Coordinates of C-alpha atoms and ligand atoms in Angstrom, one line a residue:
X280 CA -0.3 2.7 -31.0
X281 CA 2.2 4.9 -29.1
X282 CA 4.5 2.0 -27.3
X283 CA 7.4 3.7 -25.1
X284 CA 11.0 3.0 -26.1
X285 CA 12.8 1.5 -23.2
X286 CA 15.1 3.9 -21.8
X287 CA 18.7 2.2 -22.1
X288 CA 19.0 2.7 -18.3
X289 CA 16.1 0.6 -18.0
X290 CA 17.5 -2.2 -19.8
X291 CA 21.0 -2.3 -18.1
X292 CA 19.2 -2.5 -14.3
X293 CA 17.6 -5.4 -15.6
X294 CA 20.5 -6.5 -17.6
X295 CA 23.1 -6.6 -14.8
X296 CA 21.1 -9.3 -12.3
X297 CA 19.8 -7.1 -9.3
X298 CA 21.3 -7.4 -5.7
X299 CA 20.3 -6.6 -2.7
X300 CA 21.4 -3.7 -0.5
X301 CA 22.5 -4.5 3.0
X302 CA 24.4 -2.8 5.3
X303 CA 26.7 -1.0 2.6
X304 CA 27.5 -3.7 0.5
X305 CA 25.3 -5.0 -2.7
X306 CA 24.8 -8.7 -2.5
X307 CA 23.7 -12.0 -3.8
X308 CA 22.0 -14.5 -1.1
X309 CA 24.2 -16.1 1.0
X310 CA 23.5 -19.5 -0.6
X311 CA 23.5 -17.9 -4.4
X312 CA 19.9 -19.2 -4.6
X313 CA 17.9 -16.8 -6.9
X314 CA 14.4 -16.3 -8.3
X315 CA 12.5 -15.2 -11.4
X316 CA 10.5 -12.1 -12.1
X317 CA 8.2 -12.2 -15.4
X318 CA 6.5 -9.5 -17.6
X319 CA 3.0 -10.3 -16.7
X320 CA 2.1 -8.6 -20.4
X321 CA 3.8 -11.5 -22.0
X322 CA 4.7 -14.1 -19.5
X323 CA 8.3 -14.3 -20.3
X324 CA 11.1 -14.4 -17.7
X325 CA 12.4 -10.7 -17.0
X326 CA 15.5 -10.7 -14.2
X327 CA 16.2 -13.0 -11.8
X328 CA 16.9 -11.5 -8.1
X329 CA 18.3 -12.9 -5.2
X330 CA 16.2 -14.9 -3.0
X331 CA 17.2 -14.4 0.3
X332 CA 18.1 -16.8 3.0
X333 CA 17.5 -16.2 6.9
X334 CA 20.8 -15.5 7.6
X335 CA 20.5 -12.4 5.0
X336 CA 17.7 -11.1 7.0
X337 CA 19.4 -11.4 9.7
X338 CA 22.3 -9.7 8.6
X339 CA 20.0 -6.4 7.2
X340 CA 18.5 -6.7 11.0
X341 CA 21.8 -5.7 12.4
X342 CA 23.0 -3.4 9.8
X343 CA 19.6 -1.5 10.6
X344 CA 20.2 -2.2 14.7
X345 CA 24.1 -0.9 14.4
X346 CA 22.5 2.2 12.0
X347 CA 20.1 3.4 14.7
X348 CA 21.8 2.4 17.5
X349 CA 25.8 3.3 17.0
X350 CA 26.2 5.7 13.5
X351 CA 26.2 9.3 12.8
X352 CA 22.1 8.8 11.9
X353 CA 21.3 8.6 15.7
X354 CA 22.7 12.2 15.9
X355 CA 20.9 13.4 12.6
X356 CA 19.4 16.6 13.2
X357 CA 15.9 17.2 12.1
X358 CA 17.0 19.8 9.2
X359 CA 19.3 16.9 8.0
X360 CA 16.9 14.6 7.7
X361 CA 14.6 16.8 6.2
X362 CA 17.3 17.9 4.1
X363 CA 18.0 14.3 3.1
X364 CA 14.7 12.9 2.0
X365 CA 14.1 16.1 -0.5
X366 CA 17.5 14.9 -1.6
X367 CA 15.8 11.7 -1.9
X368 CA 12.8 12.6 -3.2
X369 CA 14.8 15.4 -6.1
X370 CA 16.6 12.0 -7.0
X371 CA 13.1 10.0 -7.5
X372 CA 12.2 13.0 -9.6
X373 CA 15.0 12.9 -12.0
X374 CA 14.4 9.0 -12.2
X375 CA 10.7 9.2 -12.5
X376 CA 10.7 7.3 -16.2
X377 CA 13.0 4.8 -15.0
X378 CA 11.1 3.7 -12.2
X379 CA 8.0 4.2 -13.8
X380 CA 9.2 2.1 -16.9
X381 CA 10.4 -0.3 -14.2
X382 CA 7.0 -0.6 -12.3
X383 CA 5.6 -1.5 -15.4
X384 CA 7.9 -4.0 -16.5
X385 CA 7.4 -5.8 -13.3
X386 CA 4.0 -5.2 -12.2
X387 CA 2.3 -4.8 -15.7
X388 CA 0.9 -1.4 -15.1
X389 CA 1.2 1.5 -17.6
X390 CA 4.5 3.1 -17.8
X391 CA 2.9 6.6 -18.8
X392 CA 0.5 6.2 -15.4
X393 CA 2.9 4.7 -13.4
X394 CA 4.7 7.6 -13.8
X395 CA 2.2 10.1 -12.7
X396 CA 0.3 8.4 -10.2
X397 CA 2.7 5.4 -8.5
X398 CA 6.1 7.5 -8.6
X399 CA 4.2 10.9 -8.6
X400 CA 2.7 9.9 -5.3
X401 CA 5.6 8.5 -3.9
X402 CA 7.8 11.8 -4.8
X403 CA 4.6 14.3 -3.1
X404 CA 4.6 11.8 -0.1
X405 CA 8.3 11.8 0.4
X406 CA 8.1 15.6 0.2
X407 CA 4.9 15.8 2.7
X408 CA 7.2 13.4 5.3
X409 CA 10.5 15.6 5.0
X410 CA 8.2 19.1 6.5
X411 CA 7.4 16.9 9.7
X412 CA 11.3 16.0 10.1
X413 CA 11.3 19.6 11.6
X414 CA 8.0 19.1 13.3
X415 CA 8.3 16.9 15.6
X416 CA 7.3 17.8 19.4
X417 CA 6.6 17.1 22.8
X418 CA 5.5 18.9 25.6
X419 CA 5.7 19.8 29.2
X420 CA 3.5 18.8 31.7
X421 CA 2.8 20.2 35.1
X422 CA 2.6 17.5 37.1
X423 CA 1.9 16.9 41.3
X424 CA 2.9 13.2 42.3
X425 CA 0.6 13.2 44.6
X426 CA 3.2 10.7 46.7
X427 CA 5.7 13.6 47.1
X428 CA 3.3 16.5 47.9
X429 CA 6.3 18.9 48.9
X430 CA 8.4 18.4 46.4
X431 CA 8.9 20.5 42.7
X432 CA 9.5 18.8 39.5
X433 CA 10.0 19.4 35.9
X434 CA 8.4 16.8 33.5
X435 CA 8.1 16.6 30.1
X436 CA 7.2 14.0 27.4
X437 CA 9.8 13.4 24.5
X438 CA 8.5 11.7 21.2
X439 CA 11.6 9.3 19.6
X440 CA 12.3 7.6 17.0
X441 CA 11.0 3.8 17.4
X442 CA 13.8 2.0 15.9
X443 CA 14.5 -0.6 13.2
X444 CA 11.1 -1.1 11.0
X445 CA 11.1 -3.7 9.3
X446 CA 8.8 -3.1 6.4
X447 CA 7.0 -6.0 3.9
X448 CA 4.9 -4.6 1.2
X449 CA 2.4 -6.1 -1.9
X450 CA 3.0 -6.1 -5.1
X451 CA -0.1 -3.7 -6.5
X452 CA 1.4 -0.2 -5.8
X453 CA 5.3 -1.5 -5.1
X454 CA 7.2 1.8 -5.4
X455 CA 4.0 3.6 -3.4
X456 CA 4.0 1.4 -0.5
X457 CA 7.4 1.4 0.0
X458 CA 7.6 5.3 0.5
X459 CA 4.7 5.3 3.0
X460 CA 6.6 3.3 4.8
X461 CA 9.8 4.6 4.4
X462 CA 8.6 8.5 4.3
X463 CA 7.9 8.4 8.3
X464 CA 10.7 6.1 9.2
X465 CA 13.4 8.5 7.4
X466 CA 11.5 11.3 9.0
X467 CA 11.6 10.7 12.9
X468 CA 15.0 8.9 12.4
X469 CA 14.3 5.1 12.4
X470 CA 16.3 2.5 10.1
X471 CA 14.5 0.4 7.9
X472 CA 14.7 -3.5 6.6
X473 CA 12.6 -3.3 3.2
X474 CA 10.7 -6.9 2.1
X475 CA 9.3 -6.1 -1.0
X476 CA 6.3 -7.9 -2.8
X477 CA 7.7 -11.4 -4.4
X478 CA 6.6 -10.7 -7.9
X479 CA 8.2 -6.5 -7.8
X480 CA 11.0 -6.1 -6.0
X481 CA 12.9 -3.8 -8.9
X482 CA 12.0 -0.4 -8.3
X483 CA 12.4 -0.5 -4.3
X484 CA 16.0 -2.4 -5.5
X485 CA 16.4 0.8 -7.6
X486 CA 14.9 2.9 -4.5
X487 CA 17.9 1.7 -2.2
X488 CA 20.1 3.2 -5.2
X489 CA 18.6 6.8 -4.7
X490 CA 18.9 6.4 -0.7
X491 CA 22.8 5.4 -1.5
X492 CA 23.3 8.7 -3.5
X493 CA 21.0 11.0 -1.5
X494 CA 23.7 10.6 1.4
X495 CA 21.9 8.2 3.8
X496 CA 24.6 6.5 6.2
X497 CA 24.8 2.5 5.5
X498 CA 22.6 0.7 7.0
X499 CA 19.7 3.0 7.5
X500 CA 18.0 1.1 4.5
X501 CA 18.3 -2.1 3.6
X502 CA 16.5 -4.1 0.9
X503 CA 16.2 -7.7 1.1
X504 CA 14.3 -9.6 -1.7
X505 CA 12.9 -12.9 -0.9
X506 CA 9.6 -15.0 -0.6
X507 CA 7.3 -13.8 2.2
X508 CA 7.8 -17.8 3.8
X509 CA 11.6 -16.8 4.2
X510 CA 12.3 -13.7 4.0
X511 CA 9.4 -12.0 5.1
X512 CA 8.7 -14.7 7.9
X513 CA 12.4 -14.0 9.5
X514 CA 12.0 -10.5 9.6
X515 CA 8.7 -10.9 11.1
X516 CA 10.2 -13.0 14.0
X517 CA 13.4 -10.8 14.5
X518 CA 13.8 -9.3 18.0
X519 CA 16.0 -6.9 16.7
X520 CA 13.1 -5.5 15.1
X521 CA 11.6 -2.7 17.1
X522 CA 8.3 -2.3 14.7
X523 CA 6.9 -4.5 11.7
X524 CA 4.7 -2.2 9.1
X525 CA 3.2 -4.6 6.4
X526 CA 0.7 -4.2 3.6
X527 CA -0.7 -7.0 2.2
X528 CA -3.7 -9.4 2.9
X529 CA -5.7 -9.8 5.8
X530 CA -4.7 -13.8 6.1
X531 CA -1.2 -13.0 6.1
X532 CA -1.5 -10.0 8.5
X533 CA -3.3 -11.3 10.9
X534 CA -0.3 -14.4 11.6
X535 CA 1.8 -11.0 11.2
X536 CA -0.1 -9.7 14.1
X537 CA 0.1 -12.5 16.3
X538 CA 4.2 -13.0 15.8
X539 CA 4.2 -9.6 16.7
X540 CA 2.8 -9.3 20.0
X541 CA 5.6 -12.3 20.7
X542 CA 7.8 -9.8 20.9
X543 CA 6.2 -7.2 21.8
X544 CA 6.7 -5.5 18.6
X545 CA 5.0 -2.7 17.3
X546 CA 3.0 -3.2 14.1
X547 CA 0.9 -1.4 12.0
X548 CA -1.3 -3.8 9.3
X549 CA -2.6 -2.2 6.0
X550 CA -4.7 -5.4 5.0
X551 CA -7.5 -5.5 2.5
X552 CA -10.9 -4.4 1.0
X553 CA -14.1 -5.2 -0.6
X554 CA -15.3 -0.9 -0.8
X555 CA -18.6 0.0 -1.6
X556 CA -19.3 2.6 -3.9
X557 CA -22.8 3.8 -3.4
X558 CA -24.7 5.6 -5.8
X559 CA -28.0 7.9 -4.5
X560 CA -30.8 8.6 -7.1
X561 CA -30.0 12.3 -6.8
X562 CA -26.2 11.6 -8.1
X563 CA -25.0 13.0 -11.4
X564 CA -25.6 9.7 -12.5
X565 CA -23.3 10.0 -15.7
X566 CA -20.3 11.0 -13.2
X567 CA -20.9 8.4 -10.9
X568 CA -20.9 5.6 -13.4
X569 CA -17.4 6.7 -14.9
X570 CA -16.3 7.1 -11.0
X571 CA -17.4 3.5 -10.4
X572 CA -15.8 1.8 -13.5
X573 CA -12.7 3.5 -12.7
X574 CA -13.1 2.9 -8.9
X575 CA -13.0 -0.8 -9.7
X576 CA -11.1 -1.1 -13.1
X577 CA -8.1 1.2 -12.1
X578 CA -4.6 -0.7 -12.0
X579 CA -6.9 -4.0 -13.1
X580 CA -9.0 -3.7 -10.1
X581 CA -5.2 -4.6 -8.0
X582 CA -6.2 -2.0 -5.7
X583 CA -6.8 -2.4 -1.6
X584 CA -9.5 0.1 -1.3
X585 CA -11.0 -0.6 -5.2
X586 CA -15.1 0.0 -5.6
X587 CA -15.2 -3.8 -5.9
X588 CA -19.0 -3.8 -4.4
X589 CA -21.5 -1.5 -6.0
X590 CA -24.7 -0.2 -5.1
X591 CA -27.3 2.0 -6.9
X592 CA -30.7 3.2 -5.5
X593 CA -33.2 0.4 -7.8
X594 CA -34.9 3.1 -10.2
X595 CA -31.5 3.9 -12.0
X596 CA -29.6 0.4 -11.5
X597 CA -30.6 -0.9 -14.7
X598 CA -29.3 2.4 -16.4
X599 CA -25.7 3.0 -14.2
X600 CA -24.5 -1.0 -14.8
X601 CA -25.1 -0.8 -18.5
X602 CA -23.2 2.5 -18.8
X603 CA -20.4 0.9 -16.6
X604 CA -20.5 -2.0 -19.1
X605 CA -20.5 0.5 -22.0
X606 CA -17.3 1.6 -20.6
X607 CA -15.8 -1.9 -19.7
X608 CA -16.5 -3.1 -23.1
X609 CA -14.2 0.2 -24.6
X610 CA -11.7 -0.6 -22.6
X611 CA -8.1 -1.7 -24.1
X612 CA -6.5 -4.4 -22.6
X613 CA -2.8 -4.8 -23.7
X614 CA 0.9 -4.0 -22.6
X615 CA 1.5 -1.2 -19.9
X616 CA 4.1 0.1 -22.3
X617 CA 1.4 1.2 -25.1
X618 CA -0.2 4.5 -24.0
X619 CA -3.0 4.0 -25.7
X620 CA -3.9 0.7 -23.5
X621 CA -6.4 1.3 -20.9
X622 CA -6.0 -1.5 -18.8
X623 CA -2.8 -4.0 -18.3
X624 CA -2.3 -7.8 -17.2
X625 CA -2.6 -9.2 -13.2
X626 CA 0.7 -9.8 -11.6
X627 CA 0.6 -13.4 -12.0
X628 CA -0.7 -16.5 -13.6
X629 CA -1.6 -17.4 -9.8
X630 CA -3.2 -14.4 -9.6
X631 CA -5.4 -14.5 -13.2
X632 CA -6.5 -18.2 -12.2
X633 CA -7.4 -16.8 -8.8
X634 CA -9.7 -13.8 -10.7
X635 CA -11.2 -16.4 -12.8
X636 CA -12.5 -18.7 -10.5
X637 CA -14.3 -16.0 -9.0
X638 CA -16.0 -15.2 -12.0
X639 CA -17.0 -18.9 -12.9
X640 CA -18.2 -18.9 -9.0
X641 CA -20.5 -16.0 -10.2
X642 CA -21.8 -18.3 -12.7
X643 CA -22.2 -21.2 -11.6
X644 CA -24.4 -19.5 -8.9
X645 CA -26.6 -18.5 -12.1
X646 CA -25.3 -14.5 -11.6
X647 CA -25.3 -12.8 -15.0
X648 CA -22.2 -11.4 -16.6
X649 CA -23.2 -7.3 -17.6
X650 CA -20.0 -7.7 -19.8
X651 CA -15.9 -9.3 -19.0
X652 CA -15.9 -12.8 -18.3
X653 CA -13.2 -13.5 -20.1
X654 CA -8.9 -14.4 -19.7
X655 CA -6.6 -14.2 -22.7
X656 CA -2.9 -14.5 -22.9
X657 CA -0.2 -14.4 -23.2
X658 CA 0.4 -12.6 -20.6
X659 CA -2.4 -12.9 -17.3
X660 CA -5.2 -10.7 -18.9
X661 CA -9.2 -10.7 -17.9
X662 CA -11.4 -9.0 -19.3
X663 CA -13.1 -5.9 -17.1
X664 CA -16.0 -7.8 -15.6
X665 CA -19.4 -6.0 -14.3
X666 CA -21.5 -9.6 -12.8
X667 CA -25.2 -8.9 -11.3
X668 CA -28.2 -10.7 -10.1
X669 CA -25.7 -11.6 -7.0
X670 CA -26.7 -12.1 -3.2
X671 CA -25.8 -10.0 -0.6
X672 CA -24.3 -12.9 1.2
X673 CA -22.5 -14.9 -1.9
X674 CA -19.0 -14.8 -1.8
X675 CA -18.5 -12.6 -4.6
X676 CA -20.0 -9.6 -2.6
X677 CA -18.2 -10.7 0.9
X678 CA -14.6 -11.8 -0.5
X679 CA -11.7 -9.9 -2.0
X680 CA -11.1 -10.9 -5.4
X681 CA -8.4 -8.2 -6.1
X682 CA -9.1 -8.2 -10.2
X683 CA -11.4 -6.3 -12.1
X684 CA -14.2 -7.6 -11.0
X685 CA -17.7 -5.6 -10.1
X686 CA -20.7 -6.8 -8.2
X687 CA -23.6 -4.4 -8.2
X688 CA -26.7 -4.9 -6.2
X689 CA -29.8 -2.7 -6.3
X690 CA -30.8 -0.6 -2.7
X691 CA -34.6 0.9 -2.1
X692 CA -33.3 3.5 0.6
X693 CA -30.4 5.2 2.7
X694 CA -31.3 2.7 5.3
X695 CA -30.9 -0.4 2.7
X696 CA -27.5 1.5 1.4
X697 CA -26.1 1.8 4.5
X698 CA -27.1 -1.7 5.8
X699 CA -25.6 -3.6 2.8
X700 CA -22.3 -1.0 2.4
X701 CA -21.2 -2.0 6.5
X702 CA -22.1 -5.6 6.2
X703 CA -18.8 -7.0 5.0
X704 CA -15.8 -8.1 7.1
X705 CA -13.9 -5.3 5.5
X706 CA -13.9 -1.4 6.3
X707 CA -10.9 0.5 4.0
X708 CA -12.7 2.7 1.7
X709 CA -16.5 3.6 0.5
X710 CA -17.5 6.0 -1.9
X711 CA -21.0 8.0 -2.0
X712 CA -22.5 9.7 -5.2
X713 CA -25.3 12.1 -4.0
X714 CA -25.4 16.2 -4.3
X715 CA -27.6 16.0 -1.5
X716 CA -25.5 17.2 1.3
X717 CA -27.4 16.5 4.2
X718 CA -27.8 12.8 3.0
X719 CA -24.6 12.5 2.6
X720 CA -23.5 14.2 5.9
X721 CA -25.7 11.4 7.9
X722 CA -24.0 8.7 6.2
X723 CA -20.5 10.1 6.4
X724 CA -20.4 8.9 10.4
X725 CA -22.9 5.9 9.9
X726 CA -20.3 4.2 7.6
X727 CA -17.6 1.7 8.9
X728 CA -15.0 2.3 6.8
X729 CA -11.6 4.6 7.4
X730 CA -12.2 6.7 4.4
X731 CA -15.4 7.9 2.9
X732 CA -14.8 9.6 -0.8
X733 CA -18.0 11.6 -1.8
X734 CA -18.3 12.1 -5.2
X735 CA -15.0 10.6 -5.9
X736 CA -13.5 7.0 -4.7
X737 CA -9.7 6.1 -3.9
X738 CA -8.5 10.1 -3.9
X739 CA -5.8 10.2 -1.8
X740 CA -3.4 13.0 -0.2
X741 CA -0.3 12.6 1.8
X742 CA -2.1 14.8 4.6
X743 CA -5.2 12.4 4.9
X744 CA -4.6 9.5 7.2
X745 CA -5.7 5.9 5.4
X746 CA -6.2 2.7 6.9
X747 CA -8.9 0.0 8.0
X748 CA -11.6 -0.5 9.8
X749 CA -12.2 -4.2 10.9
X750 CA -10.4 -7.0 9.1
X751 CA -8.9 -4.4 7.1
X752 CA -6.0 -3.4 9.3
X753 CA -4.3 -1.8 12.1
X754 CA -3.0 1.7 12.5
X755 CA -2.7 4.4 9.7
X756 CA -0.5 5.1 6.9
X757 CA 0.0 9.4 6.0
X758 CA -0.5 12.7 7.5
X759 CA 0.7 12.7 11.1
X760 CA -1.0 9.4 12.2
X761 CA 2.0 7.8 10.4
X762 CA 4.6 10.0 12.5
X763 CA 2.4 8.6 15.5
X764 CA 3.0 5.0 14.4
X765 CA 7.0 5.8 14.3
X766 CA 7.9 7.0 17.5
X767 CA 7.6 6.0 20.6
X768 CA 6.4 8.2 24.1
X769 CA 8.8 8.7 26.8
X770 CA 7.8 10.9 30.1
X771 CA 10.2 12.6 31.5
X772 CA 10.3 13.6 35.4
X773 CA 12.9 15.4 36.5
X774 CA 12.7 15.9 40.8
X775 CA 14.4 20.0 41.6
Ligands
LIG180 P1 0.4 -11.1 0.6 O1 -0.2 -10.9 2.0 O2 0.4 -12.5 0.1 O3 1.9 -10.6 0.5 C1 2.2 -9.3 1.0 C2 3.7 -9.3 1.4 O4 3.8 -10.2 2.5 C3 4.7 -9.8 0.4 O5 5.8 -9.1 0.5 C4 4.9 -11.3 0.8 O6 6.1 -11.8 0.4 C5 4.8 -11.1 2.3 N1 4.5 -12.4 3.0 C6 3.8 -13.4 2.5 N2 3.7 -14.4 3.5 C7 4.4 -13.9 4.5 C8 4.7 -14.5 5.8 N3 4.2 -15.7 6.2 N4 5.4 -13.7 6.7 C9 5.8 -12.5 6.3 N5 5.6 -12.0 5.1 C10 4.9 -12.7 4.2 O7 -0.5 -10.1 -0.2 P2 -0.4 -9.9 -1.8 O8 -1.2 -10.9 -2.5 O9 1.0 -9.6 -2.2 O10 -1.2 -8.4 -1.9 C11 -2.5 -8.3 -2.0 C12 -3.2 -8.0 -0.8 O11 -2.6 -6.8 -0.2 C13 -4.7 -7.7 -0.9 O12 -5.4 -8.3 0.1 C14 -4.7 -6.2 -0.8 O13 -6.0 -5.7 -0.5 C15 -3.7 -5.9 0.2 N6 -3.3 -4.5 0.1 C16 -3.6 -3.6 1.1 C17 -3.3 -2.3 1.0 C18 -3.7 -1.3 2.1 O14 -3.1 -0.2 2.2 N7 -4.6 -1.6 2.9 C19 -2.5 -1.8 -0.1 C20 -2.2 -2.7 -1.1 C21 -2.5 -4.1 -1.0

């Protein structure tokens, strides 16, 4: 058992009580209220952080309005920016163990992946976002207003920065989500108020840190930590706010939404998922069942576009659940910080409870348990949970459960694949296991989901665009959809 040794920097960010960052000052909440974060390995009380009030939103609000609209940032060239977030993104880099030991204090996932996937990710994204800095274009249009026939003119169409984001993010991929969000707004030049996730608000505390140091002018990031009901509902409503980017769950997004057309604010919604993973009788089958247990069962199944829904053409069903059980019942459940676990706690007690009445839904409803079905402590652990003999319609296979959790159904053809994969309110992710490429090209565009994986599920690359479907969101995080989503158009017509 190889368990990491906190790394003493570690200990004294969590020893010295967290603030927040607003404006340039580090601060308590304005009434000293606070709240506690827990270990979800063992339960116990890890930090407390402030819990903001209104009025502290508020107050980030207008640091972030007086950064874009009166400081040096609004004359930032492009190379500076660029220049800045490599800063930004060397600093995550040097840091990478203490944010990754951070993320799994907080959240519960390994420290040793944390490292190489959450902060990894969040270091290549940050470096994909600084090359569009420099990239950023309009055009010129020849235009004939018909209304002034005689007349020459010289138009053009700028792209701008959009303004203050205000950005609230989950609590599965804390770090991660953050930098999507803050990757395009540092990019095009807009200043961001960061909400993090109740439960994990450490390592985007520590993020604000790195933006300090990089060089950033105060006030272009701001971190408020709070409950979504406060905090996250006053930044929601702030006018000041020129667009709202939030990931989290559909219910919350869609009120989200709706404040958000009040004001005419722009908003992009990264909601959830209940993926398909869909497994052809041609498929290397052995490949495909590893690619489904670990579709579903990464990060304790916490994952938006997770395989959560499985299904495998009848004649090899029987053979691709038990080898996903096989590998469920080897796994090691235990504290991120052993390297030799293969799967950690879920964020909460709220969250385990939640998990676990899904799987006494399952059977109750006479489904049967392949293997899992079962919570331990302390600590918010459940077992990695494969349930079959389920309906298409029962609520196992049509709701998020967010946990590590699989339902897998049996198809007879493409048709019957295809049919059962789009029938769910969702559309984030779907996988499909086949080497038979024209089968697979027919069902690429026949799928209602905004990424397909083929032979592979949840790969994902700053370059590639992802995003919902349906109930699973608005707009597009990555590549240069995200730049799209952080400026604004203005046409230009200039009468000679
Ligand atoms: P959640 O919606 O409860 O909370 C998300 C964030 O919203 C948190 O910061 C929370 O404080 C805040 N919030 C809560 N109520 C609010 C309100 N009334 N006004 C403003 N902000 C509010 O979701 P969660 O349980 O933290 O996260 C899990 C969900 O997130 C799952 O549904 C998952 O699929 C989804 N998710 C989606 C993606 C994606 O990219 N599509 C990525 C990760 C997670």
């Amino acid at each position: 058992m190889a368990i990491a040794t906190l790394l003493p920097a570690t200990t004294a960010f969590i020893q010295r009580t967290p603030r927040m960052l607003i404006g340039a000052e580090w601060v308590e909440a304005a009434d000293g209220q606070t709240m506690p974060l827990h270990n979800p390995a063992t339960g116990e009380q890890l930090c407390v952080v402030p819990r903001a009030t209104v009025d502290d939103v508020d107050r980030a609000v207008l640091a972030a309005r007086q950064a874009f609209d009166d400081s040096s940032w609004s004359r930032t060239r492009p190379r500076e920016r660029q220049n800045l977030l490599w800063k930004l993104a060397d600093l995550m880099q040097r840091d990478a163990e203490l944010l990754a030991q951070l993320e799994c204090l907080n959240n519960g996932k390994s420290a040793a992946v944390a490292q190489a996937m959450d902060v990894q990710l969040a270091i290549d994204f940050l470096r994909y976002m600084a090359g569009w800095a420099t990239k950023i274009e309009g055009s010129s249009v020849e235009v004939s207003v018909p209304l002034m026939p005689d007349q020459q003119f010289h138009s053009f169409i700028r792209r701008e920065a959009v303004g203050v984001v205000g950005a609230i993010v989950a609590w599965n991929f804390p770090l991660l989500l953050a930098c999507w969000k803050l990757g395009p707004a540092l990019a095009t030049g807009c200043t961001v108020v960061l909400k993090p996730a109740d439960e994990t608000p450490l390592t985007a505390l520590k993020l604000a840190e790195l933006v300090q140091e990089a060089g950033y002018p105060d006030g272009v990031f701001n971190v408020v930590t709070g409950t979504g009901i406060t905090a996250g509902a006053a930044l929601t409503h702030n006018p000041r706010v020129d667009k709202l980017t939030f990931t989290g769950s559909t219910a919350v997004g869609k009120e989200i939404g709706k404040i958000a057309m009040d004001n005419m604010t722009r908003v992009t919604l990264e909601l959830g998922g209940k993926s398909p993973t869909i497994v052809m009788a041609d498929a290397d089958l052995g490949s495909a069942a590893a690619g489904a247990a670990s579709a579903i069962f990464f990060n304790q199944g916490q994952v938006c576009c997770a395989g959560s829904r499985l299904y495998v053409q009848r004649k090899h069903f029987d053979n691709v659940v038990a080898d996903i059980a096989g590998i469920a019942n080897a796994m090691k459940l235990g504290s991120g910080l052993d390297a030799s676990v293969d799967m950690g706690p879920l964020i909460s007690a709220r969250q385990q409870e939640r998990v676990w009445r899904y799987i006494e839904m399952g059977r109750d409803s006479g489904a049967t348990l392949a293997c899992g079905g079962e919570r331990f402590g302390p600590g918010y652990f459940v077992k990695p949970t494969v349930i079959v003999d389920v309906d298409q319609q029962h609520s196992l296979v049509q709701e998020e459960i967010f946990g590590p959790v699989l339902v897998a159904i049996p198809f007879d053809d493409e048709a019957d694949a295809l049919r059962m994969a789009n029938d769910s309110p969702y559309g984030l992710g779907a996988s499909i296991w086949s080497n038979d490429l024209a089968a697979v090209h027919r069902m690429i565009p026949r799928i209602k989901s905004g990424s397909v994986w083929v032979n592979c599920h949840s790969a994902l690359d700053p370059a590639l665009p992802f995003g919902g479907y349906k109930m699973s969101g608005v707009g597009r995080e990555m590549g240069y959809a995200a730049i799209e989503h952080y400026t604004e158009l203005k046409s230009v017509l200039i009468k000679l």
